[in-house]
Amino acid sequence: MEETERVPWAAVAAASVTVVFWASAFVGIRAAAPHFSPGSLALGRLLSGAVVLVLFLLVRRQGLPPRAAWPGIAVSGVLWFGLYMVALNWGEELVDAGTAAMIVNVGPAVMALLAGWLLHEGFPPRLLAGIGVSFAGAVVVGLSMSGGGRASVLGVLLCLVAAVTYAAGVVAQKPALRYASALQATTFGCLIGAVACLPFAGQLIDDIRTAPMSATLNVVYLGVFPTAVAFTTWAYALARTTAGKMGSTTYAVPVVVILLSWLILDEVPRALAIAGGVLCLAGVAVSRSRPRGPAPEPAVTRSHQ
């Protein structure tokens, strides 16, 4: 019983690490965007992350994942590590970080629906209620940071592409984690994403030549922490809960984006943004809660059997 109690808390801790680092990625992408094109930024981030992940894999001596895990790893690598990052980078050139975070948070809703359908996780009422509350909060956060509603239509569409590919990638990764470890799934997903982004290698070389060192180091940060570390902690948590519930935890990302924007970009959060953040966290709490049934009921039903 002790192990079953520890696993959920370990998953929550891992998901919390993911939320913080993924939130920092929205700010980091905005900082790097003036110096790196969307494709070169994605490739630089994935290459940096792949170096760290391969080193971890060698230290842990885990080797190649089993054959049964490869379809899910390949799909998540192309969609989530590859297409998602390019679309998000491009979208954040056209809309601010808060708007991007709000739009990408359409992803967990798509994820829960896909997981309920393809992975047969079902549609628990509390999960759907939590998604509704958190999505409302994410919309409020995004609107409060959207620069008066002047967000580019193309930027919004690109962030929607990022949301859908992120959701599809997570749903594809979930079955792979039955056979592969979190580190294996993340490492080879990252490598496949990097291979998919190799057409941008020439742009990456040119951008590194002209970009200031601080921008290049920012790309390395995006690869090491929001990619290598956060994607691994995500996979660890995903292996221990449902895709729908894991998706709902990312609704806390806009809250952290506000705090980081405040501290790093010197943007003071508006009251509306704070209110939306509270809604995001409330929805996460609802989605992860369990209904309490009356204790005597199971004993009564058994006595009549």
PDB file of C-alpha atoms in Angstrom:
ATOM      1  CA  MET A   1       0.000   0.000   0.000  1.00  0.00           C
ATOM      2  CA  GLU A   2       2.879   2.345   0.651  1.00  0.00           C
ATOM      3  CA  GLU A   3       4.054   2.036  -2.954  1.00  0.00           C
ATOM      4  CA  THR A   4       0.606   2.796  -4.351  1.00  0.00           C
ATOM      5  CA  GLU A   5       0.468   5.924  -2.201  1.00  0.00           C
ATOM      6  CA  ARG A   6       3.906   7.100  -3.231  1.00  0.00           C
ATOM      7  CA  VAL A   7       3.410   6.765  -6.990  1.00  0.00           C
ATOM      8  CA  PRO A   8       0.713   9.450  -7.363  1.00  0.00           C
ATOM      9  CA  TRP A   9       2.768  11.942  -5.320  1.00  0.00           C
ATOM     10  CA  ALA A  10       5.846  11.168  -7.410  1.00  0.00           C
ATOM     11  CA  ALA A  11       3.776  11.763 -10.538  1.00  0.00           C
ATOM     12  CA  VAL A  12       2.482  15.078  -9.173  1.00  0.00           C
ATOM     13  CA  ALA A  13       6.026  16.205  -8.324  1.00  0.00           C
ATOM     14  CA  ALA A  14       7.267  15.232 -11.794  1.00  0.00           C
ATOM     15  CA  ALA A  15       4.337  17.010 -13.464  1.00  0.00           C
ATOM     16  CA  SER A  16       5.052  20.134 -11.382  1.00  0.00           C
ATOM     17  CA  VAL A  17       8.644  20.224 -12.660  1.00  0.00           C
ATOM     18  CA  THR A  18       7.297  19.919 -16.194  1.00  0.00           C
ATOM     19  CA  VAL A  19       4.813  22.768 -15.715  1.00  0.00           C
ATOM     20  CA  VAL A  20       7.479  25.176 -14.437  1.00  0.00           C
ATOM     21  CA  PHE A  21       9.989  24.427 -17.194  1.00  0.00           C
ATOM     22  CA  TRP A  22       7.394  24.407 -19.969  1.00  0.00           C
ATOM     23  CA  ALA A  23       6.122  27.763 -18.753  1.00  0.00           C
ATOM     24  CA  SER A  24       9.664  29.136 -18.876  1.00  0.00           C
ATOM     25  CA  ALA A  25       9.877  27.912 -22.468  1.00  0.00           C
ATOM     26  CA  PHE A  26       7.185  30.381 -23.562  1.00  0.00           C
ATOM     27  CA  VAL A  27       9.306  33.236 -22.230  1.00  0.00           C
ATOM     28  CA  GLY A  28      12.533  31.733 -23.590  1.00  0.00           C
ATOM     29  CA  ILE A  29      11.092  31.306 -27.086  1.00  0.00           C
ATOM     30  CA  ARG A  30       9.999  34.945 -27.149  1.00  0.00           C
ATOM     31  CA  ALA A  31      13.507  36.010 -26.124  1.00  0.00           C
ATOM     32  CA  ALA A  32      15.194  33.887 -28.802  1.00  0.00           C
ATOM     33  CA  ALA A  33      12.711  34.618 -31.614  1.00  0.00           C
ATOM     34  CA  PRO A  34      14.389  37.856 -32.830  1.00  0.00           C
ATOM     35  CA  HIS A  35      17.634  35.955 -33.501  1.00  0.00           C
ATOM     36  CA  PHE A  36      16.513  32.459 -34.582  1.00  0.00           C
ATOM     37  CA  SER A  37      13.983  31.388 -37.205  1.00  0.00           C
ATOM     38  CA  PRO A  38      11.242  28.973 -36.048  1.00  0.00           C
ATOM     39  CA  GLY A  39      12.850  25.936 -37.658  1.00  0.00           C
ATOM     40  CA  SER A  40      16.418  26.666 -36.559  1.00  0.00           C
ATOM     41  CA  LEU A  41      15.249  27.373 -33.001  1.00  0.00           C
ATOM     42  CA  ALA A  42      13.441  24.020 -32.915  1.00  0.00           C
ATOM     43  CA  LEU A  43      16.472  22.154 -34.283  1.00  0.00           C
ATOM     44  CA  GLY A  44      18.893  23.895 -31.911  1.00  0.00           C
ATOM     45  CA  ARG A  45      16.649  23.136 -28.960  1.00  0.00           C
ATOM     46  CA  LEU A  46      16.228  19.488 -29.945  1.00  0.00           C
ATOM     47  CA  LEU A  47      19.949  18.952 -30.581  1.00  0.00           C
ATOM     48  CA  SER A  48      20.843  20.472 -27.212  1.00  0.00           C
ATOM     49  CA  GLY A  49      18.252  18.313 -25.489  1.00  0.00           C
ATOM     50  CA  ALA A  50      19.334  15.188 -27.376  1.00  0.00           C
ATOM     51  CA  VAL A  51      22.953  15.540 -26.217  1.00  0.00           C
ATOM     52  CA  VAL A  52      21.876  15.647 -22.555  1.00  0.00           C
ATOM     53  CA  LEU A  53      19.360  12.831 -22.963  1.00  0.00           C
ATOM     54  CA  VAL A  54      21.803  10.495 -24.715  1.00  0.00           C
ATOM     55  CA  LEU A  55      24.343  11.093 -21.939  1.00  0.00           C
ATOM     56  CA  PHE A  56      21.698  10.234 -19.329  1.00  0.00           C
ATOM     57  CA  LEU A  57      20.717   7.145 -21.324  1.00  0.00           C
ATOM     58  CA  LEU A  58      24.331   5.949 -21.445  1.00  0.00           C
ATOM     59  CA  VAL A  59      24.815   6.541 -17.725  1.00  0.00           C
ATOM     60  CA  ARG A  60      21.622   4.631 -16.944  1.00  0.00           C
ATOM     61  CA  ARG A  61      22.562   1.909 -19.454  1.00  0.00           C
ATOM     62  CA  GLN A  62      19.023   1.615 -20.754  1.00  0.00           C
ATOM     63  CA  GLY A  63      19.787   1.113 -24.454  1.00  0.00           C
ATOM     64  CA  LEU A  64      17.194   0.901 -27.211  1.00  0.00           C
ATOM     65  CA  PRO A  65      13.477   0.665 -26.360  1.00  0.00           C
ATOM     66  CA  PRO A  66      11.604  -2.578 -27.182  1.00  0.00           C
ATOM     67  CA  ARG A  67      10.187  -2.901 -30.682  1.00  0.00           C
ATOM     68  CA  ALA A  68       6.603  -2.506 -29.426  1.00  0.00           C
ATOM     69  CA  ALA A  69       7.372   1.019 -28.181  1.00  0.00           C
ATOM     70  CA  TRP A  70       8.718   2.372 -31.469  1.00  0.00           C
ATOM     71  CA  PRO A  71       5.418   3.267 -33.239  1.00  0.00           C
ATOM     72  CA  GLY A  72       4.326   5.536 -30.382  1.00  0.00           C
ATOM     73  CA  ILE A  73       7.800   7.025 -29.988  1.00  0.00           C
ATOM     74  CA  ALA A  74       8.066   7.720 -33.729  1.00  0.00           C
ATOM     75  CA  VAL A  75       4.665   9.419 -33.938  1.00  0.00           C
ATOM     76  CA  SER A  76       5.255  11.524 -30.831  1.00  0.00           C
ATOM     77  CA  GLY A  77       8.759  12.399 -32.088  1.00  0.00           C
ATOM     78  CA  VAL A  78       7.516  13.764 -35.409  1.00  0.00           C
ATOM     79  CA  LEU A  79       4.353  15.448 -34.141  1.00  0.00           C
ATOM     80  CA  TRP A  80       5.262  16.621 -30.631  1.00  0.00           C
ATOM     81  CA  PHE A  81       9.022  17.123 -30.690  1.00  0.00           C
ATOM     82  CA  GLY A  82       9.160  18.230 -34.317  1.00  0.00           C
ATOM     83  CA  LEU A  83       6.044  19.869 -35.751  1.00  0.00           C
ATOM     84  CA  TYR A  84       4.803  21.184 -32.400  1.00  0.00           C
ATOM     85  CA  MET A  85       8.016  23.077 -31.694  1.00  0.00           C
ATOM     86  CA  VAL A  86       8.257  24.617 -35.158  1.00  0.00           C
ATOM     87  CA  ALA A  87       4.602  25.709 -35.077  1.00  0.00           C
ATOM     88  CA  LEU A  88       4.910  27.124 -31.547  1.00  0.00           C
ATOM     89  CA  ASN A  89       8.112  29.024 -32.363  1.00  0.00           C
ATOM     90  CA  TRP A  90       6.521  30.530 -35.461  1.00  0.00           C
ATOM     91  CA  GLY A  91       3.321  31.336 -33.603  1.00  0.00           C
ATOM     92  CA  GLU A  92       5.200  33.127 -30.828  1.00  0.00           C
ATOM     93  CA  GLU A  93       6.789  35.410 -33.408  1.00  0.00           C
ATOM     94  CA  LEU A  94       3.296  36.724 -34.117  1.00  0.00           C
ATOM     95  CA  VAL A  95       1.508  36.599 -30.742  1.00  0.00           C
ATOM     96  CA  ASP A  96       2.653  37.262 -27.188  1.00  0.00           C
ATOM     97  CA  ALA A  97       3.577  34.517 -24.730  1.00  0.00           C
ATOM     98  CA  GLY A  98       0.307  34.772 -22.779  1.00  0.00           C
ATOM     99  CA  THR A  99      -1.851  34.387 -25.859  1.00  0.00           C
ATOM    100  CA  ALA A 100       0.286  31.465 -27.060  1.00  0.00           C
ATOM    101  CA  ALA A 101       0.000  29.747 -23.671  1.00  0.00           C
ATOM    102  CA  MET A 102      -3.787  30.154 -23.705  1.00  0.00           C
ATOM    103  CA  ILE A 103      -4.193  28.765 -27.232  1.00  0.00           C
ATOM    104  CA  VAL A 104      -1.837  25.837 -26.684  1.00  0.00           C
ATOM    105  CA  ASN A 105      -3.919  24.968 -23.630  1.00  0.00           C
ATOM    106  CA  VAL A 106      -6.663  23.906 -26.017  1.00  0.00           C
ATOM    107  CA  GLY A 107      -4.392  20.848 -26.316  1.00  0.00           C
ATOM    108  CA  PRO A 108      -5.369  19.140 -23.044  1.00  0.00           C
ATOM    109  CA  ALA A 109      -9.035  19.263 -24.040  1.00  0.00           C
ATOM    110  CA  VAL A 110      -8.195  17.608 -27.363  1.00  0.00           C
ATOM    111  CA  MET A 111      -5.931  15.196 -25.490  1.00  0.00           C
ATOM    112  CA  ALA A 112      -8.630  14.134 -23.046  1.00  0.00           C
ATOM    113  CA  LEU A 113     -11.058  13.536 -25.896  1.00  0.00           C
ATOM    114  CA  LEU A 114      -8.513  11.556 -27.942  1.00  0.00           C
ATOM    115  CA  ALA A 115      -7.448   9.537 -24.877  1.00  0.00           C
ATOM    116  CA  GLY A 116     -11.048   8.761 -24.013  1.00  0.00           C
ATOM    117  CA  TRP A 117     -11.666   7.565 -27.557  1.00  0.00           C
ATOM    118  CA  LEU A 118      -8.374   5.922 -28.651  1.00  0.00           C
ATOM    119  CA  LEU A 119      -6.969   4.800 -25.278  1.00  0.00           C
ATOM    120  CA  HIS A 120     -10.375   3.959 -23.785  1.00  0.00           C
ATOM    121  CA  GLU A 121      -9.680   6.105 -20.713  1.00  0.00           C
ATOM    122  CA  GLY A 122     -13.300   7.192 -20.631  1.00  0.00           C
ATOM    123  CA  PHE A 123     -14.749  10.596 -19.865  1.00  0.00           C
ATOM    124  CA  PRO A 124     -15.000  10.982 -16.059  1.00  0.00           C
ATOM    125  CA  PRO A 125     -17.359  13.846 -15.124  1.00  0.00           C
ATOM    126  CA  ARG A 126     -14.767  15.480 -12.834  1.00  0.00           C
ATOM    127  CA  LEU A 127     -12.176  15.425 -15.603  1.00  0.00           C
ATOM    128  CA  LEU A 128     -14.557  17.105 -18.047  1.00  0.00           C
ATOM    129  CA  ALA A 129     -15.650  19.620 -15.401  1.00  0.00           C
ATOM    130  CA  GLY A 130     -12.025  20.412 -14.540  1.00  0.00           C
ATOM    131  CA  ILE A 131     -11.179  20.882 -18.212  1.00  0.00           C
ATOM    132  CA  GLY A 132     -14.083  23.311 -18.579  1.00  0.00           C
ATOM    133  CA  VAL A 133     -13.090  25.390 -15.547  1.00  0.00           C
ATOM    134  CA  SER A 134      -9.384  25.420 -16.446  1.00  0.00           C
ATOM    135  CA  PHE A 135     -10.023  26.274 -20.074  1.00  0.00           C
ATOM    136  CA  ALA A 136     -12.156  29.205 -18.996  1.00  0.00           C
ATOM    137  CA  GLY A 137      -9.280  30.362 -16.802  1.00  0.00           C
ATOM    138  CA  ALA A 138      -6.778  29.916 -19.633  1.00  0.00           C
ATOM    139  CA  VAL A 139      -8.964  32.035 -21.908  1.00  0.00           C
ATOM    140  CA  VAL A 140      -9.118  34.782 -19.275  1.00  0.00           C
ATOM    141  CA  VAL A 141      -5.317  34.675 -18.852  1.00  0.00           C
ATOM    142  CA  GLY A 142      -4.740  34.803 -22.592  1.00  0.00           C
ATOM    143  CA  LEU A 143      -7.158  37.683 -23.132  1.00  0.00           C
ATOM    144  CA  SER A 144      -5.549  39.654 -20.323  1.00  0.00           C
ATOM    145  CA  MET A 145      -2.149  39.350 -22.014  1.00  0.00           C
ATOM    146  CA  SER A 146      -3.165  39.518 -25.653  1.00  0.00           C
ATOM    147  CA  GLY A 147      -2.173  43.137 -26.234  1.00  0.00           C
ATOM    148  CA  GLY A 148      -5.699  44.419 -26.542  1.00  0.00           C
ATOM    149  CA  GLY A 149      -6.873  41.625 -28.829  1.00  0.00           C
ATOM    150  CA  ARG A 150      -4.509  42.451 -31.725  1.00  0.00           C
ATOM    151  CA  ALA A 151      -3.165  38.909 -31.988  1.00  0.00           C
ATOM    152  CA  SER A 152      -2.278  37.807 -35.496  1.00  0.00           C
ATOM    153  CA  VAL A 153      -4.740  35.398 -37.100  1.00  0.00           C
ATOM    154  CA  LEU A 154      -1.832  33.403 -38.528  1.00  0.00           C
ATOM    155  CA  GLY A 155      -0.188  33.297 -35.100  1.00  0.00           C
ATOM    156  CA  VAL A 156      -3.394  31.987 -33.538  1.00  0.00           C
ATOM    157  CA  LEU A 157      -3.719  29.295 -36.225  1.00  0.00           C
ATOM    158  CA  LEU A 158      -0.098  28.230 -35.723  1.00  0.00           C
ATOM    159  CA  CYS A 159      -0.623  27.948 -31.969  1.00  0.00           C
ATOM    160  CA  LEU A 160      -3.725  25.840 -32.653  1.00  0.00           C
ATOM    161  CA  VAL A 161      -1.589  23.551 -34.829  1.00  0.00           C
ATOM    162  CA  ALA A 162       0.847  23.332 -31.915  1.00  0.00           C
ATOM    163  CA  ALA A 163      -2.010  22.449 -29.555  1.00  0.00           C
ATOM    164  CA  VAL A 164      -3.345  19.652 -31.769  1.00  0.00           C
ATOM    165  CA  THR A 165       0.088  18.131 -32.499  1.00  0.00           C
ATOM    166  CA  TYR A 166       0.967  18.297 -28.800  1.00  0.00           C
ATOM    167  CA  ALA A 167      -2.247  16.466 -27.888  1.00  0.00           C
ATOM    168  CA  ALA A 168      -1.792  13.831 -30.593  1.00  0.00           C
ATOM    169  CA  GLY A 169       1.842  13.322 -29.578  1.00  0.00           C
ATOM    170  CA  VAL A 170       0.947  12.695 -25.943  1.00  0.00           C
ATOM    171  CA  VAL A 171      -1.785  10.206 -26.862  1.00  0.00           C
ATOM    172  CA  ALA A 172       0.687   8.393 -29.133  1.00  0.00           C
ATOM    173  CA  GLN A 173       3.349   8.343 -26.408  1.00  0.00           C
ATOM    174  CA  LYS A 174       1.105   6.888 -23.706  1.00  0.00           C
ATOM    175  CA  PRO A 175       0.970   3.298 -25.119  1.00  0.00           C
ATOM    176  CA  ALA A 176       4.726   3.383 -25.797  1.00  0.00           C
ATOM    177  CA  LEU A 177       5.356   3.908 -22.078  1.00  0.00           C
ATOM    178  CA  ARG A 178       4.004   0.426 -21.390  1.00  0.00           C
ATOM    179  CA  TYR A 179       7.174  -0.940 -22.976  1.00  0.00           C
ATOM    180  CA  ALA A 180       9.764   1.854 -22.769  1.00  0.00           C
ATOM    181  CA  SER A 181      11.020   3.882 -19.826  1.00  0.00           C
ATOM    182  CA  ALA A 182      10.342   7.615 -19.591  1.00  0.00           C
ATOM    183  CA  LEU A 183      13.995   8.310 -20.450  1.00  0.00           C
ATOM    184  CA  GLN A 184      13.940   6.015 -23.481  1.00  0.00           C
ATOM    185  CA  ALA A 185      10.698   7.477 -24.833  1.00  0.00           C
ATOM    186  CA  THR A 186      11.938  11.042 -24.374  1.00  0.00           C
ATOM    187  CA  THR A 187      15.437  10.444 -25.756  1.00  0.00           C
ATOM    188  CA  PHE A 188      14.388   8.725 -28.952  1.00  0.00           C
ATOM    189  CA  GLY A 189      11.376  10.996 -29.419  1.00  0.00           C
ATOM    190  CA  CYS A 190      13.751  13.962 -29.210  1.00  0.00           C
ATOM    191  CA  LEU A 191      16.196  12.360 -31.666  1.00  0.00           C
ATOM    192  CA  ILE A 192      13.401  11.632 -34.150  1.00  0.00           C
ATOM    193  CA  GLY A 193      12.170  15.212 -33.813  1.00  0.00           C
ATOM    194  CA  ALA A 194      15.704  16.489 -34.456  1.00  0.00           C
ATOM    195  CA  VAL A 195      15.982  14.348 -37.591  1.00  0.00           C
ATOM    196  CA  ALA A 196      12.631  15.722 -38.798  1.00  0.00           C
ATOM    197  CA  CYS A 197      14.000  19.268 -38.327  1.00  0.00           C
ATOM    198  CA  LEU A 198      17.325  18.653 -40.122  1.00  0.00           C
ATOM    199  CA  PRO A 199      16.169  20.632 -43.203  1.00  0.00           C
ATOM    200  CA  PHE A 200      16.641  23.722 -41.004  1.00  0.00           C
ATOM    201  CA  ALA A 201      20.330  22.926 -40.307  1.00  0.00           C
ATOM    202  CA  GLY A 202      21.594  25.609 -42.703  1.00  0.00           C
ATOM    203  CA  GLN A 203      19.428  28.254 -41.041  1.00  0.00           C
ATOM    204  CA  LEU A 204      20.628  27.164 -37.614  1.00  0.00           C
ATOM    205  CA  ILE A 205      24.289  27.585 -38.609  1.00  0.00           C
ATOM    206  CA  ASP A 206      23.589  31.044 -40.033  1.00  0.00           C
ATOM    207  CA  ASP A 207      21.579  32.101 -36.988  1.00  0.00           C
ATOM    208  CA  ILE A 208      24.287  30.968 -34.554  1.00  0.00           C
ATOM    209  CA  ARG A 209      26.840  33.042 -36.481  1.00  0.00           C
ATOM    210  CA  THR A 210      24.809  36.237 -36.204  1.00  0.00           C
ATOM    211  CA  ALA A 211      22.989  35.784 -32.874  1.00  0.00           C
ATOM    212  CA  PRO A 212      24.425  37.181 -29.641  1.00  0.00           C
ATOM    213  CA  MET A 213      25.828  34.632 -27.213  1.00  0.00           C
ATOM    214  CA  SER A 214      22.952  35.241 -24.779  1.00  0.00           C
ATOM    215  CA  ALA A 215      20.414  34.158 -27.424  1.00  0.00           C
ATOM    216  CA  THR A 216      22.395  31.016 -28.263  1.00  0.00           C
ATOM    217  CA  LEU A 217      22.659  30.133 -24.572  1.00  0.00           C
ATOM    218  CA  ASN A 218      18.897  30.633 -24.351  1.00  0.00           C
ATOM    219  CA  VAL A 219      18.433  27.994 -27.069  1.00  0.00           C
ATOM    220  CA  VAL A 220      20.670  25.639 -25.094  1.00  0.00           C
ATOM    221  CA  TYR A 221      18.581  26.314 -21.974  1.00  0.00           C
ATOM    222  CA  LEU A 222      15.423  25.450 -23.926  1.00  0.00           C
ATOM    223  CA  GLY A 223      17.019  22.169 -24.965  1.00  0.00           C
ATOM    224  CA  VAL A 224      18.331  21.137 -21.554  1.00  0.00           C
ATOM    225  CA  PHE A 225      15.516  22.097 -19.181  1.00  0.00           C
ATOM    226  CA  PRO A 226      12.140  22.555 -20.961  1.00  0.00           C
ATOM    227  CA  THR A 227      13.045  19.672 -23.317  1.00  0.00           C
ATOM    228  CA  ALA A 228      15.451  17.096 -21.805  1.00  0.00           C
ATOM    229  CA  VAL A 229      14.359  17.469 -18.183  1.00  0.00           C
ATOM    230  CA  ALA A 230      10.701  18.490 -18.548  1.00  0.00           C
ATOM    231  CA  PHE A 231       9.783  15.991 -21.273  1.00  0.00           C
ATOM    232  CA  THR A 232      11.338  13.195 -19.200  1.00  0.00           C
ATOM    233  CA  THR A 233       9.478  14.173 -16.021  1.00  0.00           C
ATOM    234  CA  TRP A 234       6.316  14.425 -18.130  1.00  0.00           C
ATOM    235  CA  ALA A 235       6.782  10.895 -19.513  1.00  0.00           C
ATOM    236  CA  TYR A 236       7.496   9.614 -15.988  1.00  0.00           C
ATOM    237  CA  ALA A 237       4.229  11.099 -14.722  1.00  0.00           C
ATOM    238  CA  LEU A 238       2.264  10.069 -17.828  1.00  0.00           C
ATOM    239  CA  ALA A 239       3.262   6.431 -17.277  1.00  0.00           C
ATOM    240  CA  ARG A 240       1.631   6.600 -13.821  1.00  0.00           C
ATOM    241  CA  THR A 241      -1.684   8.278 -14.618  1.00  0.00           C
ATOM    242  CA  THR A 242      -4.062   8.847 -17.541  1.00  0.00           C
ATOM    243  CA  ALA A 243      -3.312  11.090 -20.517  1.00  0.00           C
ATOM    244  CA  GLY A 244      -6.473  13.079 -19.764  1.00  0.00           C
ATOM    245  CA  LYS A 245      -5.439  13.915 -16.213  1.00  0.00           C
ATOM    246  CA  MET A 246      -1.862  14.698 -17.235  1.00  0.00           C
ATOM    247  CA  GLY A 247      -3.141  17.064 -19.891  1.00  0.00           C
ATOM    248  CA  SER A 248      -5.246  18.911 -17.356  1.00  0.00           C
ATOM    249  CA  THR A 249      -2.197  19.668 -15.186  1.00  0.00           C
ATOM    250  CA  THR A 250      -0.709  21.833 -17.948  1.00  0.00           C
ATOM    251  CA  TYR A 251      -3.513  24.346 -17.463  1.00  0.00           C
ATOM    252  CA  ALA A 252      -1.315  25.681 -14.659  1.00  0.00           C
ATOM    253  CA  VAL A 253       1.260  26.766 -17.266  1.00  0.00           C
ATOM    254  CA  PRO A 254      -0.329  30.188 -17.999  1.00  0.00           C
ATOM    255  CA  VAL A 255      -0.161  30.983 -14.280  1.00  0.00           C
ATOM    256  CA  VAL A 256       3.572  30.345 -14.228  1.00  0.00           C
ATOM    257  CA  VAL A 257       3.972  32.280 -17.496  1.00  0.00           C
ATOM    258  CA  ILE A 258       2.477  35.315 -15.757  1.00  0.00           C
ATOM    259  CA  LEU A 259       4.887  35.020 -12.839  1.00  0.00           C
ATOM    260  CA  LEU A 260       7.927  34.540 -15.079  1.00  0.00           C
ATOM    261  CA  SER A 261       6.882  37.413 -17.345  1.00  0.00           C
ATOM    262  CA  TRP A 262       6.552  39.549 -14.251  1.00  0.00           C
ATOM    263  CA  LEU A 263       9.992  38.602 -12.896  1.00  0.00           C
ATOM    264  CA  ILE A 264      11.972  38.351 -16.141  1.00  0.00           C
ATOM    265  CA  LEU A 265      10.215  40.722 -18.554  1.00  0.00           C
ATOM    266  CA  ASP A 266       9.082  43.180 -15.873  1.00  0.00           C
ATOM    267  CA  GLU A 267       5.426  42.814 -16.877  1.00  0.00           C
ATOM    268  CA  VAL A 268       3.123  43.381 -13.910  1.00  0.00           C
ATOM    269  CA  PRO A 269       0.167  40.965 -14.008  1.00  0.00           C
ATOM    270  CA  ARG A 270      -3.269  42.504 -14.309  1.00  0.00           C
ATOM    271  CA  ALA A 271      -6.045  41.612 -11.902  1.00  0.00           C
ATOM    272  CA  LEU A 272      -7.831  39.821 -14.748  1.00  0.00           C
ATOM    273  CA  ALA A 273      -4.778  37.639 -15.376  1.00  0.00           C
ATOM    274  CA  ILE A 274      -4.550  36.696 -11.704  1.00  0.00           C
ATOM    275  CA  ALA A 275      -8.253  35.809 -11.669  1.00  0.00           C
ATOM    276  CA  GLY A 276      -7.759  33.595 -14.720  1.00  0.00           C
ATOM    277  CA  GLY A 277      -4.783  31.930 -13.067  1.00  0.00           C
ATOM    278  CA  VAL A 278      -6.876  31.063 -10.030  1.00  0.00           C
ATOM    279  CA  LEU A 279      -9.448  29.463 -12.333  1.00  0.00           C
ATOM    280  CA  CYS A 280      -6.699  27.424 -14.048  1.00  0.00           C
ATOM    281  CA  LEU A 281      -5.486  26.012 -10.750  1.00  0.00           C
ATOM    282  CA  ALA A 282      -9.046  25.363  -9.548  1.00  0.00           C
ATOM    283  CA  GLY A 283      -9.753  23.350 -12.674  1.00  0.00           C
ATOM    284  CA  VAL A 284      -6.597  21.293 -12.203  1.00  0.00           C
ATOM    285  CA  ALA A 285      -7.669  20.546  -8.623  1.00  0.00           C
ATOM    286  CA  VAL A 286     -11.145  19.462  -9.763  1.00  0.00           C
ATOM    287  CA  SER A 287      -9.813  17.230 -12.547  1.00  0.00           C
ATOM    288  CA  ARG A 288      -7.400  15.432 -10.211  1.00  0.00           C
ATOM    289  CA  SER A 289      -9.865  14.988  -7.351  1.00  0.00           C
ATOM    290  CA  ARG A 290     -11.689  11.748  -6.646  1.00  0.00           C
ATOM    291  CA  PRO A 291     -15.354  11.468  -5.715  1.00  0.00           C
ATOM    292  CA  ARG A 292     -15.962  10.303  -2.166  1.00  0.00           C
ATOM    293  CA  GLY A 293     -18.400   7.463  -1.849  1.00  0.00           C
ATOM    294  CA  PRO A 294     -20.098   6.502   1.400  1.00  0.00           C
ATOM    295  CA  ALA A 295     -17.897   4.031   3.284  1.00  0.00           C
ATOM    296  CA  PRO A 296     -20.618   1.672   4.564  1.00  0.00           C
ATOM    297  CA  GLU A 297     -22.105   1.102   1.104  1.00  0.00           C
ATOM    298  CA  PRO A 298     -19.694  -1.610  -0.113  1.00  0.00           C
ATOM    299  CA  ALA A 299     -20.201  -3.613   3.090  1.00  0.00           C
ATOM    300  CA  VAL A 300     -23.993  -3.470   2.731  1.00  0.00           C
ATOM    301  CA  THR A 301     -23.941  -4.688  -0.864  1.00  0.00           C
ATOM    302  CA  ARG A 302     -21.650  -7.559   0.052  1.00  0.00           C
ATOM    303  CA  SER A 303     -23.876  -8.711   2.911  1.00  0.00           C
ATOM    304  CA  HIS A 304     -26.791  -9.080   0.507  1.00  0.00           C
ATOM    305  CA  GLN A 305     -24.774 -11.139  -1.961  1.00  0.00           C
TER     306      GLN A 305
END
